Amino acid sequence: MQLFKEGLVINPPSTNGTLTQPDSKLRARYHAVRNMSEQICRPLTPEDCVIQSMPDASPIRWHLAHTTWFFETFVLKPSRPGYSVYEPAFEYLFNSYYNQVGEQFPRSQRGLLSRPGMAEVMQYRQVVDHAIDELLEDEENGQLDELFAVLELGLHHEQQHQELMLTDVKHLFSCNPCSPVYRPRSDPHPAPLPPMDWMPGDEGVRWIGHDGEGFAYDNEGPRHEVLVQPHQLASRLVTCGEFLDFIDSGGYERPELWLSLGWQTVTQQAWRAPLYWQQHDGQWNHFTLAGREKLKPNEPVCHVSFFEADAYARWAGCRLPSEAEWELAAAENGDMVGATFAESQRFHPASAPSMDDGRLQQLFGDVWEWTASPYTPYPGYQAPEGAIGEYNGKFMCNQYVLRGGSCATSRSHIRATYRNFFPPEARWQFTGIRLAK
Ligand SMILES: [Fe+2]
């Protein structure tokens, strides 16, 4: 096979063939998830797909190849004796962080790669999709149960990368003074902002963590008991208008509001507002995937770090919820009705609905909610054996848990027990604030 060949035609993945039980649902889901990645690329030019705008972000083309590498490495290679990888060099280029698989091309240099080009990456995707189709058609394969679990993991992995593709494109476009539009958006007429009510949370010795029904990442278990103190949660998210009050009252200039590391970051990075916010002639605007827009005060504040969320909460006389408090609330209130997920194609958080049904609003979708909980293993947690055990467990240090998903998360990817995690200074994800006290 010629290395990094170009000029190939991009075709939609094959969905031909007769589907048979028990794999038909999984196969349909496989193609739906894989198609979604390619749909995300549709508004982009080939040039958009090769740039890395900062070390934390990756080029879109890298995401497309890496998610394919995941299926090839963890599903096809172990299950197909004699399977020949599409291109041996890809094992180095598109391995993200799996040391037990092998060495990795440096993350911060992913934007230096002009080859393989988009056409070859799309060809790679097609070849692997075809091999997965063949695997799912092979009813004689005695390893199917175990393979299905890894295949399902691969689908959730790809959905995680779909969210990263959107947030990485947003960061990339924000660097462009022409303010490119990824997808135009029309907002409904703004409804009155509902008051921030305080709802008592579940307290006492309670159970949290995944119960084993359906898919979950390893870090969501084991289910275990926690002691939850009496507390209240805010009925909705903190808005841009409320965060502006924090800014206007000197929030970014008062060290007493900040954790020491947070204040150090504010000083070093010269933070004066959330990421993507700018002030011109006294008016605030922010960059969105629909281009640069005037700030709308009723929309949830977004692209704040843990440090900013924590400082805002202290300024407001409150605190951030613990992940146990959040999960118990989500188990009770979390029907996801009306939540803004990636399927809406808004890719921007929506204002809280003005009707008050006595339930917590915006728990799912819109923005990931920072919690006060450090990302640590649940009691009894053990990472799975082998390279796949590197997926979550080795990151349980110096990060905080976020809950609920965002406007860039697929609805089928999220659940009440889902534990996302980012370092406290990270701002380029759709991250916001719910208060607790
Ligand atoms: Fe990954």
GROMACS .gro file of N, CA, C and O and ligand atoms in nm, residues 66 96 157 161, ligand 1:
model
   17
   66HIS      N    1  -0.783   0.898   1.448
   66HIS     CA    2  -0.760   0.836   1.579
   66HIS      C    3  -0.878   0.748   1.621
   66HIS      O    4  -0.859   0.638   1.674
   96SER      N    5  -0.317   0.791   2.082
   96SER     CA    6  -0.322   0.914   2.160
   96SER      C    7  -0.233   0.906   2.283
   96SER      O    8  -0.141   0.986   2.301
  157HIS      N    9  -1.631   0.631   2.268
  157HIS     CA   10  -1.505   0.702   2.248
  157HIS      C   11  -1.518   0.798   2.130
  157HIS      O   12  -1.480   0.915   2.137
  161HIS      N   13  -1.498   1.214   2.103
  161HIS     CA   14  -1.417   1.291   2.008
  161HIS      C   15  -1.502   1.383   1.922
  161HIS      O   16  -1.455   1.487   1.877
  438FE      FE   17  -0.928   0.911   2.214
   0.00000   0.00000   0.00000
